[in-house]
Coordinates of C-alpha atoms and ligand atoms in Angstrom, one line a residue:
X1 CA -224.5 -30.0 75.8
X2 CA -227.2 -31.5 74.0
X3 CA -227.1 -35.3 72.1
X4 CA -226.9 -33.5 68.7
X5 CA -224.2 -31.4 69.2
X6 CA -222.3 -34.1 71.5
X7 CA -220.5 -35.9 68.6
X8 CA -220.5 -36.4 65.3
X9 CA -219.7 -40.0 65.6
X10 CA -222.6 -43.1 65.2
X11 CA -222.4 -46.0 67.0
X12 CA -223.0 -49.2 65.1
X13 CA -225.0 -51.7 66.7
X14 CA -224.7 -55.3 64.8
X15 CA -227.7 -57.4 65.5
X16 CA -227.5 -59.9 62.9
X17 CA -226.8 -62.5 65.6
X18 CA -229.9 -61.6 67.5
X19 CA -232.4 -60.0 65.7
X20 CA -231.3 -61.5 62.4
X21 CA -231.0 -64.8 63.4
X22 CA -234.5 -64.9 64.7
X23 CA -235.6 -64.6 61.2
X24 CA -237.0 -68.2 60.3
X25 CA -234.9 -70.3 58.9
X26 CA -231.8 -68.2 59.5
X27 CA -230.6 -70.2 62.4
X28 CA -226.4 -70.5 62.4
X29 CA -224.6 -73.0 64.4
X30 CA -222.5 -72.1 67.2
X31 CA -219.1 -72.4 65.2
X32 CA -221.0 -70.1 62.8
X33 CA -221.8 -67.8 64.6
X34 CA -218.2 -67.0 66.4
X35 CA -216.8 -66.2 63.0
X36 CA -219.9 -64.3 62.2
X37 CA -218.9 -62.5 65.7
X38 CA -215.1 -62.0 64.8
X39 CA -215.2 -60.7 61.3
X40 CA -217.8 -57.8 63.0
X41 CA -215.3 -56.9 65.6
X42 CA -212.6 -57.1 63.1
X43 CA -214.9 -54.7 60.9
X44 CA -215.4 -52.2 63.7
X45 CA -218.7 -53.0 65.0
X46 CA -219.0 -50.8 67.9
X47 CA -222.1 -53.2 69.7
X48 CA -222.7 -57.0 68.9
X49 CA -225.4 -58.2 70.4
X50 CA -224.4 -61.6 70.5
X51 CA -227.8 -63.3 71.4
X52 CA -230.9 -63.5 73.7
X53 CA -228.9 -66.0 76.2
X54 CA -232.7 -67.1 78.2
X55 CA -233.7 -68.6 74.8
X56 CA -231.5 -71.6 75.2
X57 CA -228.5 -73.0 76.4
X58 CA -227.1 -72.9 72.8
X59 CA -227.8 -68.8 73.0
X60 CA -226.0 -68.7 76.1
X61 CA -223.4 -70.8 75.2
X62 CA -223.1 -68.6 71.9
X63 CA -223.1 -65.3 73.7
X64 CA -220.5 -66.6 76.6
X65 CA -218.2 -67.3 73.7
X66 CA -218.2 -64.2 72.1
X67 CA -218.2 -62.3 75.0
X68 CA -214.8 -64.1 75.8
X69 CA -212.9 -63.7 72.4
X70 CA -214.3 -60.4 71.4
X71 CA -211.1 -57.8 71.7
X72 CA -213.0 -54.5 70.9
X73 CA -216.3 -54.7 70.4
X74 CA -218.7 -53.8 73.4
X75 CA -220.8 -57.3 73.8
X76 CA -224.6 -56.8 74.3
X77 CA -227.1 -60.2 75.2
X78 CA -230.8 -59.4 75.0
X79 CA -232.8 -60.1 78.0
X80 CA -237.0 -59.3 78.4
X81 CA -238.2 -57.5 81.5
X82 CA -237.6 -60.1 84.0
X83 CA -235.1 -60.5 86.8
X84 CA -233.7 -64.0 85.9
X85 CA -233.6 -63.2 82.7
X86 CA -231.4 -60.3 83.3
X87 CA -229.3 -62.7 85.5
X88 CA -229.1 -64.9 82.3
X89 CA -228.0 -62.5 80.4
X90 CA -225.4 -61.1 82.7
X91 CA -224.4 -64.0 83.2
X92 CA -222.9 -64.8 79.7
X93 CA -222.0 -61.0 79.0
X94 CA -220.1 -61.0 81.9
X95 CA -217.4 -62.4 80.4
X96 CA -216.7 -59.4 77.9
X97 CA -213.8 -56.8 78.5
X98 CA -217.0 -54.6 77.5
X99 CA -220.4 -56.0 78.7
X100 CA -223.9 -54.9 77.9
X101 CA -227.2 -55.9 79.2
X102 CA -230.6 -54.8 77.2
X103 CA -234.1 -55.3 78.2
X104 CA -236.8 -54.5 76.8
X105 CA -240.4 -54.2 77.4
X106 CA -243.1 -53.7 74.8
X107 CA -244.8 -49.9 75.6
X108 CA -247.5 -49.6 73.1
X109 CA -251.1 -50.8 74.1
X110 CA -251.1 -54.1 71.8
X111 CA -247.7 -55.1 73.6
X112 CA -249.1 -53.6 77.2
X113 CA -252.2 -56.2 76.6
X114 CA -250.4 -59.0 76.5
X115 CA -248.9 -59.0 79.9
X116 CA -252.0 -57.7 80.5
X117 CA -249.7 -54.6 82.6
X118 CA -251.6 -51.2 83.3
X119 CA -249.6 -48.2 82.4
X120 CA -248.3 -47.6 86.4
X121 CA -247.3 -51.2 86.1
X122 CA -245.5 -51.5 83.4
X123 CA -243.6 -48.2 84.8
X124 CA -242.8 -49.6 87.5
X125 CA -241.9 -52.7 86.0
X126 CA -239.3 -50.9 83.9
X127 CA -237.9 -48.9 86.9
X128 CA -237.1 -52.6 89.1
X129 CA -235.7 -53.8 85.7
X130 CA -233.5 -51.4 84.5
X131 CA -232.2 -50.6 88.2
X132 CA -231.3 -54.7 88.7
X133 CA -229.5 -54.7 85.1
X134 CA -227.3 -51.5 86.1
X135 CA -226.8 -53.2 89.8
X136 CA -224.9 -56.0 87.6
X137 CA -223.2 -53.9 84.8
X138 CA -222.1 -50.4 84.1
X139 CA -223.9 -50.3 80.4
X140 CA -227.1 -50.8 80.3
X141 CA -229.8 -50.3 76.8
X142 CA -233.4 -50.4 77.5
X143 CA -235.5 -50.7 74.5
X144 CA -239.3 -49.8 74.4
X145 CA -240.4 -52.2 71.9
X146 CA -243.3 -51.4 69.0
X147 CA -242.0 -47.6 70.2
X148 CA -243.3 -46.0 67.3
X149 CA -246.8 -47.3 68.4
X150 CA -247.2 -46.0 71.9
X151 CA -248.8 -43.0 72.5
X152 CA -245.8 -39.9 72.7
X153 CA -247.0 -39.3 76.9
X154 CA -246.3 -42.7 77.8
X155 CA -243.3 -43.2 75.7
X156 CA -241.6 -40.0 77.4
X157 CA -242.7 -41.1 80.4
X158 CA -241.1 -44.6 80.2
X159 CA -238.2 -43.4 78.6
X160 CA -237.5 -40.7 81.6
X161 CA -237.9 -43.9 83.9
X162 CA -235.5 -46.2 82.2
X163 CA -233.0 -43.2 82.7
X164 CA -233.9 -42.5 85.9
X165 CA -233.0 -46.0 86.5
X166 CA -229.6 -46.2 84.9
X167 CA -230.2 -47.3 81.3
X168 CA -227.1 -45.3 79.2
X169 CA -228.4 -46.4 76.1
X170 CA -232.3 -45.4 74.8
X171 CA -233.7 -47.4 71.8
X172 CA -236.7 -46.7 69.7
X173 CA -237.6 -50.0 67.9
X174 CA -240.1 -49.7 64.6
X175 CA -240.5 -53.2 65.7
X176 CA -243.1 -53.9 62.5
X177 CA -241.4 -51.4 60.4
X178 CA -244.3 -49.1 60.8
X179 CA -242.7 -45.8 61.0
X180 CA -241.9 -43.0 58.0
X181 CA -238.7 -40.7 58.2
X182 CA -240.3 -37.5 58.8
X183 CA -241.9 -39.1 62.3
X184 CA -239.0 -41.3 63.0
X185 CA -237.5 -38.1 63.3
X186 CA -240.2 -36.4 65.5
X187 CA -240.0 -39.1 67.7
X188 CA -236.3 -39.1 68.6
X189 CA -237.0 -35.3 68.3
X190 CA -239.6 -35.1 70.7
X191 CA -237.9 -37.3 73.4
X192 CA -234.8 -35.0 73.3
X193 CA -236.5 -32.1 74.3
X194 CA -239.1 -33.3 76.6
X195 CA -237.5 -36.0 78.6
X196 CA -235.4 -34.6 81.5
X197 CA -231.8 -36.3 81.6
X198 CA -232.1 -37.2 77.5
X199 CA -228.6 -35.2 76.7
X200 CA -227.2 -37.6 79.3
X201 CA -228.0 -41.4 77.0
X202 CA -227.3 -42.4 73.6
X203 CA -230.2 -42.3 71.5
X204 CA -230.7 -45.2 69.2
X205 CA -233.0 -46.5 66.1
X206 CA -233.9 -49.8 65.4
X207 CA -236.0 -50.2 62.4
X208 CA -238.1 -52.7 60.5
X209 CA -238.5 -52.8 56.8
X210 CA -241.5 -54.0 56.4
X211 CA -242.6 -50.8 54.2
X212 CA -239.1 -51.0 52.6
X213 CA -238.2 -48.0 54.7
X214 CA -235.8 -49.0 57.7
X215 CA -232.4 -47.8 56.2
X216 CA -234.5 -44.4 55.5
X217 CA -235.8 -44.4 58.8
X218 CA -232.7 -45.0 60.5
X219 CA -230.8 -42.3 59.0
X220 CA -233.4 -39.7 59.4
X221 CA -232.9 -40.6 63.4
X222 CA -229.7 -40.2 63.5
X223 CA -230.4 -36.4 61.4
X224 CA -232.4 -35.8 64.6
X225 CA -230.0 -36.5 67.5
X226 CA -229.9 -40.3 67.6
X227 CA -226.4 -41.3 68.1
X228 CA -226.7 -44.9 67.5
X229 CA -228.0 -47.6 64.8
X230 CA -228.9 -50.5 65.1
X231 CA -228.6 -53.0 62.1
X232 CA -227.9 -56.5 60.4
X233 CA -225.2 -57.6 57.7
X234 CA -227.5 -58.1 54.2
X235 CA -230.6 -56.7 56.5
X236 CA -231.1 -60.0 57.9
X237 CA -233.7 -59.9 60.1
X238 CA -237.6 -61.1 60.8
X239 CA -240.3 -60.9 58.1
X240 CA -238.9 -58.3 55.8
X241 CA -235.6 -57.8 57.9
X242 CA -233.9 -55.0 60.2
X243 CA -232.0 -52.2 58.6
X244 CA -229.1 -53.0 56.4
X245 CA -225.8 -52.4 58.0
X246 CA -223.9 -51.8 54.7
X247 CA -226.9 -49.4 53.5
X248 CA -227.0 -46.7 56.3
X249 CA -222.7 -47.2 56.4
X250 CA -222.5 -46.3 52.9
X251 CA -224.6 -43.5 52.9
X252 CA -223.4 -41.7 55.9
X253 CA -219.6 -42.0 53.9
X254 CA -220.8 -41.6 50.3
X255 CA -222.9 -38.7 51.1
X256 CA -221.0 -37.1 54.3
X257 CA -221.6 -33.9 52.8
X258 CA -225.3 -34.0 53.7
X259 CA -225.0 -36.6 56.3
X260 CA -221.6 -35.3 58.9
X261 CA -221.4 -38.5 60.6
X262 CA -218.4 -41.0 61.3
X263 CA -219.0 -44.5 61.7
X264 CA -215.8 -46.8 62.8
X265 CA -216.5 -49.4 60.4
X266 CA -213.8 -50.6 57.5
X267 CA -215.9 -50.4 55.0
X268 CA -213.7 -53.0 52.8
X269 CA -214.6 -55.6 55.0
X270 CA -218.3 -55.3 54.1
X271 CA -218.4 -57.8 50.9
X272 CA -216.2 -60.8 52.8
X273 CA -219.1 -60.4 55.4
X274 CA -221.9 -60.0 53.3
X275 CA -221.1 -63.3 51.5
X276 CA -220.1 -65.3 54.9
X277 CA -223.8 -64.0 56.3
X278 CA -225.2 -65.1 53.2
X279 CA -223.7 -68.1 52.8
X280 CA -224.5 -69.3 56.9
X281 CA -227.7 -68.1 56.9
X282 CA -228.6 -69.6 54.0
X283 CA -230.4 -66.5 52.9
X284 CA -228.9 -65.5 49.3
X285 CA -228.5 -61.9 49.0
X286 CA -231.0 -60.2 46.2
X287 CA -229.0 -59.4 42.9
X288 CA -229.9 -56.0 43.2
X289 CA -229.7 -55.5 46.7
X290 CA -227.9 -51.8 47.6
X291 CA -224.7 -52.3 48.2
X292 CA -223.5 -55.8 48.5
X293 CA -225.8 -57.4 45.9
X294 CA -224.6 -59.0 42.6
X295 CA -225.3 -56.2 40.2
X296 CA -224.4 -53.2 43.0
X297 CA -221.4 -52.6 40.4
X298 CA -222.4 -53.9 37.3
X299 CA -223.0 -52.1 33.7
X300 CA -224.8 -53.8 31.5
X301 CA -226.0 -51.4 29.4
X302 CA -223.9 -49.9 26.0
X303 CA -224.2 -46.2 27.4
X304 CA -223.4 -47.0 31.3
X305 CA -220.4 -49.2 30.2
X306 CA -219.0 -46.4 27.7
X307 CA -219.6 -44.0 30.4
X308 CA -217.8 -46.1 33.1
X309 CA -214.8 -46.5 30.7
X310 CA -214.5 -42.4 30.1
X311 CA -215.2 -42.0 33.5
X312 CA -216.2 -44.1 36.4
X313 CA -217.7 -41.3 38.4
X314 CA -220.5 -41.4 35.3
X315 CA -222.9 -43.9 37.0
X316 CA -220.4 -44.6 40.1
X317 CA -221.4 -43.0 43.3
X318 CA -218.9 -45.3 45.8
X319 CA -216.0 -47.5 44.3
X320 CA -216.4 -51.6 44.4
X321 CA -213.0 -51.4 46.4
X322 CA -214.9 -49.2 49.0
X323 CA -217.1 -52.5 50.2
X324 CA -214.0 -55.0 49.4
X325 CA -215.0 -56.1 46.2
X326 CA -212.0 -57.0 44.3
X327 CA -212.6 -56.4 40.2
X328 CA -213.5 -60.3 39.5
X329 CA -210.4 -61.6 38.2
X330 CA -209.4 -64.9 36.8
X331 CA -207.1 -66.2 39.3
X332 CA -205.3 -69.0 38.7
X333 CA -204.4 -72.3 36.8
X334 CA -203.7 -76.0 37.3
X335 CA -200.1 -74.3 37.3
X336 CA -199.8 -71.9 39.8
X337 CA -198.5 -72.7 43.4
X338 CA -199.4 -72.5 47.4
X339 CA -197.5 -69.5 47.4
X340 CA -199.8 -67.7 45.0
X341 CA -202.7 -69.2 46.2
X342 CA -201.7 -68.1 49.9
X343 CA -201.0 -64.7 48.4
X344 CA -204.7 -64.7 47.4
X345 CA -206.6 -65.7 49.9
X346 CA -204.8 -63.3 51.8
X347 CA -206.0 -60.4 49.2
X348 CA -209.8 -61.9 50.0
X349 CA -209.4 -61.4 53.5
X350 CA -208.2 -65.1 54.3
X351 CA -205.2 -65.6 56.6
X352 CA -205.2 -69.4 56.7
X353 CA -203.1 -71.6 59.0
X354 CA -200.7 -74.2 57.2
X355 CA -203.0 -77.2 57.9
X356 CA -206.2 -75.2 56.0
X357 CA -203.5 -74.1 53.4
X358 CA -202.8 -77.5 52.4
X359 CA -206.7 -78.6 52.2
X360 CA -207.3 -75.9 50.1
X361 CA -204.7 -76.3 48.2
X362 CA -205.3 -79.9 47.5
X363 CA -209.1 -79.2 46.4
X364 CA -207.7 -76.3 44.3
X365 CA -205.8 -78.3 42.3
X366 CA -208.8 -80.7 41.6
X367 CA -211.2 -77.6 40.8
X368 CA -208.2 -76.5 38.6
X369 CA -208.1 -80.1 36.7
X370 CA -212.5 -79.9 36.0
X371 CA -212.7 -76.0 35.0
X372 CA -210.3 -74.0 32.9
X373 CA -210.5 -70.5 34.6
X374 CA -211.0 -70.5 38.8
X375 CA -212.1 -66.8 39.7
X376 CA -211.8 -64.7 43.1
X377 CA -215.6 -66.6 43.5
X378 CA -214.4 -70.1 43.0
X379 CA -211.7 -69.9 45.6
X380 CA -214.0 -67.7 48.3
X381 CA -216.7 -70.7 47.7
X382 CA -213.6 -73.2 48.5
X383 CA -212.6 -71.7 51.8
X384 CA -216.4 -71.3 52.7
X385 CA -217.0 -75.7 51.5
X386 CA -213.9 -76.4 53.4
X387 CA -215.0 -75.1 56.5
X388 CA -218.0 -76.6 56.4
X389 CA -216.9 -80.3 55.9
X390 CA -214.9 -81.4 59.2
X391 CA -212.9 -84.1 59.6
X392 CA -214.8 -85.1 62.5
X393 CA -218.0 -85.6 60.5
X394 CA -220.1 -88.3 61.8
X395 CA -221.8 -89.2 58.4
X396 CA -219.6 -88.4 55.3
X397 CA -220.4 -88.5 51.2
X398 CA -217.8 -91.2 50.1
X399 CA -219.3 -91.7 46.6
X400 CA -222.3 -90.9 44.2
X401 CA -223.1 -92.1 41.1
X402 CA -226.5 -90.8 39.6
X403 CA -228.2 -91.8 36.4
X404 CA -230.7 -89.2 35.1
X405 CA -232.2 -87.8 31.6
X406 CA -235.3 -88.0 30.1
X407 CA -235.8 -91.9 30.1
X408 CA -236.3 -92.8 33.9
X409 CA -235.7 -94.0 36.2
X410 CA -233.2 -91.4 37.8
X411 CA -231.8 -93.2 40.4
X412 CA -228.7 -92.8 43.0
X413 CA -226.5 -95.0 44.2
X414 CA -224.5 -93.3 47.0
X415 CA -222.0 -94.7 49.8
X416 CA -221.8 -92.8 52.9
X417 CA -219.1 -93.1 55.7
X418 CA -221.4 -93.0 58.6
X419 CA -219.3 -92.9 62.4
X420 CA -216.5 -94.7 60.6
X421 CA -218.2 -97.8 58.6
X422 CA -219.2 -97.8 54.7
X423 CA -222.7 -98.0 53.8
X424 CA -224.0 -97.9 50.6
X425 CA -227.4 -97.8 49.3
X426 CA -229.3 -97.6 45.5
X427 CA -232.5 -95.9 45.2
X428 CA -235.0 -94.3 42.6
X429 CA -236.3 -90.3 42.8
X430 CA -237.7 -87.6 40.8
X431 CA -234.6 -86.5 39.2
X432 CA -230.8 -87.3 40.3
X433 CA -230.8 -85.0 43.3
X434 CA -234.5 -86.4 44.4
X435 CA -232.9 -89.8 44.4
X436 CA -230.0 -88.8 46.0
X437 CA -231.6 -87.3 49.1
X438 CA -233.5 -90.7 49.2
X439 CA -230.2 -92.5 49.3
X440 CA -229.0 -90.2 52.2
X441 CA -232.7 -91.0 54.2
X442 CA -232.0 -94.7 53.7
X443 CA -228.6 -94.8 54.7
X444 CA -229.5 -92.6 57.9
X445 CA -233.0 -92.8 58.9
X446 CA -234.6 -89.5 59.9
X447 CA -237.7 -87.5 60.7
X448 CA -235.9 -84.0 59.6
X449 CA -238.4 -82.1 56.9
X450 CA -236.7 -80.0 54.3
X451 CA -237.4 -76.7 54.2
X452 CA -235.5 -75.3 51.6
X453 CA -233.2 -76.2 49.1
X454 CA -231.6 -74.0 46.9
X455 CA -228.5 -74.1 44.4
X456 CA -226.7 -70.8 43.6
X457 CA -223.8 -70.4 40.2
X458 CA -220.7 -68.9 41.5
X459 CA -219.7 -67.5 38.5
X460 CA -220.8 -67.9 35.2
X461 CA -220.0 -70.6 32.9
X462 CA -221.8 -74.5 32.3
X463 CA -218.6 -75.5 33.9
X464 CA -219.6 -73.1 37.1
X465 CA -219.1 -74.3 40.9
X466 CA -222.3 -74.5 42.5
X467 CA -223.2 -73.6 46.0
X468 CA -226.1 -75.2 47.7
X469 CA -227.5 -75.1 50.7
X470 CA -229.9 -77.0 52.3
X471 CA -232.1 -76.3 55.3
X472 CA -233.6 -78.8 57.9
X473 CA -236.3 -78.8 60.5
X474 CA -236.9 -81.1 63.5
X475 CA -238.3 -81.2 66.4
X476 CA -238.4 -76.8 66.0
X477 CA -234.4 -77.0 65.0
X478 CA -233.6 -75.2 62.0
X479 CA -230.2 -76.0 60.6
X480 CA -228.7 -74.9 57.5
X481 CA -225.9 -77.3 55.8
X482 CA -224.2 -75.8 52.6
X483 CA -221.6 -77.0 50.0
X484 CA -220.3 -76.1 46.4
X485 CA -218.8 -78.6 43.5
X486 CA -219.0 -78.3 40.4
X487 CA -221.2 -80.8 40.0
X488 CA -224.6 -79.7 41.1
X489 CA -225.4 -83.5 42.6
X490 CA -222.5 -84.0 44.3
X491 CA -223.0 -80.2 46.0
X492 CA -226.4 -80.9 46.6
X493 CA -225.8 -84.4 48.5
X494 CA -222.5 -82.9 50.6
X495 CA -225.1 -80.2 51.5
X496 CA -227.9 -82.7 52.8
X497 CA -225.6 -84.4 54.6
X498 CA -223.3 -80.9 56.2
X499 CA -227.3 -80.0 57.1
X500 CA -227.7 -83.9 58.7
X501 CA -224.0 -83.6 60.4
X502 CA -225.0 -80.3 62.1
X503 CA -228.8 -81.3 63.5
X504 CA -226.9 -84.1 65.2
X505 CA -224.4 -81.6 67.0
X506 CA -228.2 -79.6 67.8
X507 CA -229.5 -83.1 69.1
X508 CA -226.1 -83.4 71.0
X509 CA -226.6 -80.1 72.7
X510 CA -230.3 -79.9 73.5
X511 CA -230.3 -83.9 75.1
X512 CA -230.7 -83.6 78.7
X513 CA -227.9 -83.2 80.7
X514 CA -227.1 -84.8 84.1
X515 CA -227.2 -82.2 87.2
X516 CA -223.8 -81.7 87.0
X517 CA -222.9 -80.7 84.0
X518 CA -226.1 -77.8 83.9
X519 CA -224.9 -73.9 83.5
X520 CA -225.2 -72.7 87.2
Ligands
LIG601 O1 -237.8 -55.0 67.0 C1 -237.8 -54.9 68.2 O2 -238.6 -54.2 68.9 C2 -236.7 -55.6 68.9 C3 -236.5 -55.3 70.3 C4 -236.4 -56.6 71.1 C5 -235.3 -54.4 70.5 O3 -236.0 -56.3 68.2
LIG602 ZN1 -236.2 -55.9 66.1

């Protein structure tokens, strides 16, 4: 039987936790990312690959956890050509119902010079490593990184090692998005046919957009024999990101006639994910990003709308409801009830326990008295603040008063609960939210540079919510604090300080531990 004709069914192998999260900037706590980990398995993600667990004891932590409360997915850690490293890994993805170890090893000669390996090396190199990750689990991927770089001798005769050795799973990285379909196809082509034992592995294509060409590249793998993808949620992912998850799942459904391929992914569940990616990440999602963006479904023009109202199939090609966007609705008033607004959230994909109910409920009700109509936005940017500001906050925004308009000086004057006490502080800035994050530094000294800060409408409307996130660095910790009011200010200095509040959990974690208490 060969891979082609095996099944009709692609694998989908998440990587927004890995590959995504390497992308500067993008790092996501460890709360983060096991709800990033549970929606995916809940969406059908065949392969998470939860994290690189040698990068740090955070990663470990991170994959160890999702590797315990992941029901279906398989669990996958990422581990490079090195026997601890492979121990790491195993270590923490060990404690999935379905474990996966994959190591990699760069193959082409810019990625052989580093090691400085020769060719017979590096073979052999990959035989010890592959045979010590199958030793410790049944399901082994071995990845030949920068792939579509290395001369097609060596990469068949790597690749005929690494199944030699055990590996079940073959991937073919376009690590710097290099590759064009037509050879992204010859390559997966070429290894079916000449490598002995290739109809026994799953073939699988990990692409790069860096030429804007990863979801293109992905499919016309899988058109070759390449049974498996792997992708990110919003095409997260290092310098111009990995390929989109939603993108190559939307086109194997929308256009199955061309493309015969299953995926096991509920498609409805792509939105809620999209937005909870985007909003952890702190990476806002492009308005006219394919599939999940803003203005994926919108019409502005007179002839598309009057087309879309005689028939949606005019400029339609997949429904809004397909990816779980609800037609944008005005939800609710001061009026309505917990029961209704229960009855919501559940519609937005939001089962909430009684105890989150209530918080929501309460802030609901104060959105509802400040801004006349509350849309399905308002309430998903809700959930998303309330999550993000814990009762267990060490430092919290108690009060903030700004001046600002054109006659300076803009000035803040801001009290902060910080471990329990009151503090309160007055201070000048460029503007009110300049002033503010003055306020914040005075009140709670710190070295943390900002990186980014950015303020998003959630619907339209001077009376909007808006979302803003805020990103930190220190020491090389990037943390990403977010929050949403409708008052920009207040949003903005809730933000600085969820950002503050989650560096000190980093500090926290990364302080050196007695003996004892180290992973063994
Ligand atoms: O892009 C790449 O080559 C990778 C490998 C580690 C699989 O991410
Ligand atoms: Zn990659």
């Amino acid at each position: 039987m060969t891979n082609t004709s095996k099944q009709d069914r692609v694998l989908i192998f998440d990587t927004t936790l890995r590959d995504g999260e390497q992308s500067p900037g993008a790092t996501m706590s460890h709360p983060e990312k096991l709800e990033i980990a549970g929606l995916l398995d809940d969406m059908g993600v065949d392969i998470i690959e939860a994290g690189f667990p040698i990068a740090s004891d955070g990663d470990f932590e991170a994959v160890r956890e999702i590797a315990r409360q992941s029901n279906n997915s398989v669990i996958c850690g990422l581990s490079r050509a090195d026997l601890g490293d492979i121990d790491r890994c195993w270590d923490a993805v060990r404690h999935s119902r379905q474990p996966r170890i994959h190591t990699f090893i760069g193959t082409s000669p810019l990625h052989r010079a580093i090691p400085n390996l020769t060719m017979d090396e590096m073979a052999d190199l990959i035989h010890e490593t592959v045979t010590h990750a199958r030793n410790l689990c049944d399901n082994v991927q071995w990845s030949a990184m920068d792939a579509t770089r290395t001369e097609a001798d060596y990469l068949c005769r790597t690749v005929e090692i690494a199944i030699k050795a055990g590996a079940n799973t073959i991937n073919i990285p376009d690590t710097v998005g290099y590759t064009a379909p037509r050879e992204s196809a010859d390559i997966i082509r070429m290894l079916l046919e000449r490598v002995p034992g290739a109809d026994e592995v799953v073939f699988s294509t990990h692409c790069h957009n860096d030429l804007g060409m990863a979801t293109a590249n992905s499919l016309a793998a899988v058109d070759a024999g390449a049974r498996q993808i792997e992708c990110t949620i919003n095409g997260l992912g290092e310098r111009a990101g990995n390929t989109a998850l939603e993108e190559v799942v939307m086109a194997m459904r929308v256009r199955n006639d061309i493309m015969p391929y299953q995926t096991g992914i509920d498609t409805t569940k792509i939105m809620n994910l999209s937005r909870r990616v985007a909003t952890v990440s702190g990476f806002q999602v492009q308005f006219n990003k394919a599939v999940v963006g803003k203005n994926a479904f919108a019409h502005e023009s007179g002839i598309h709308q009057d087309g879309m109202l005689k028939n949606a199939q005019t400029f339609e090609i997949m429904l809004p409801e397909d990816v779980g966007l609800a037609e944008t609705s005005i939800v609710m008033g001061k009026h309505s009830g917990r029961a209704a607004l229960r009855s919501k959230l559940s519609d937005l994909g939001y089962e909430l326990a009684d105890n989150q109910l209530r918080d929501v409920f309460v802030r609901f009700k104060e959105l509802a008295d400040r801004k006349k109509e509350i849309y399905d936005e308002d309430l998903l940017a809700l959930v998303s603040d309330e999550g993000t500001q814990a009762a267990h906050d060490f430092i919290k925004v108690k009060n903030l008063q700004v001046v600002c308009g054109t006659e300076g000086p803009q000035s803040a004057d801001l009290t902060l609960t910080i471990d329990g006490k009151d503090h309160q502080v007055k201070t000048h800035g460029d503007g009110p939210v300049d002033a503010t994050f003055r306020a914040v530094k005075k009140l709670f000294p710190h070295e943390a540079k900002l990186h980014l800060y950015q303020v998003h409408a959630v619907t339209e409307g001077t009376d909007a919510q808006a979302t803003v996130s805020v990103r930190l660095e220190e020491n090389g910790k990037i943390v990403v604090g977010q929050s949403a009011d409708t008052d920009t200010v207040v949003a903005s200095a809730k933000a600085y300080v969820n950002a503050i509040n989650k560096l000190l959990v980093r500090r926290e974690k990364t302080a050196p531990q007695p003996a004892t208490q180290r992973q063994s």
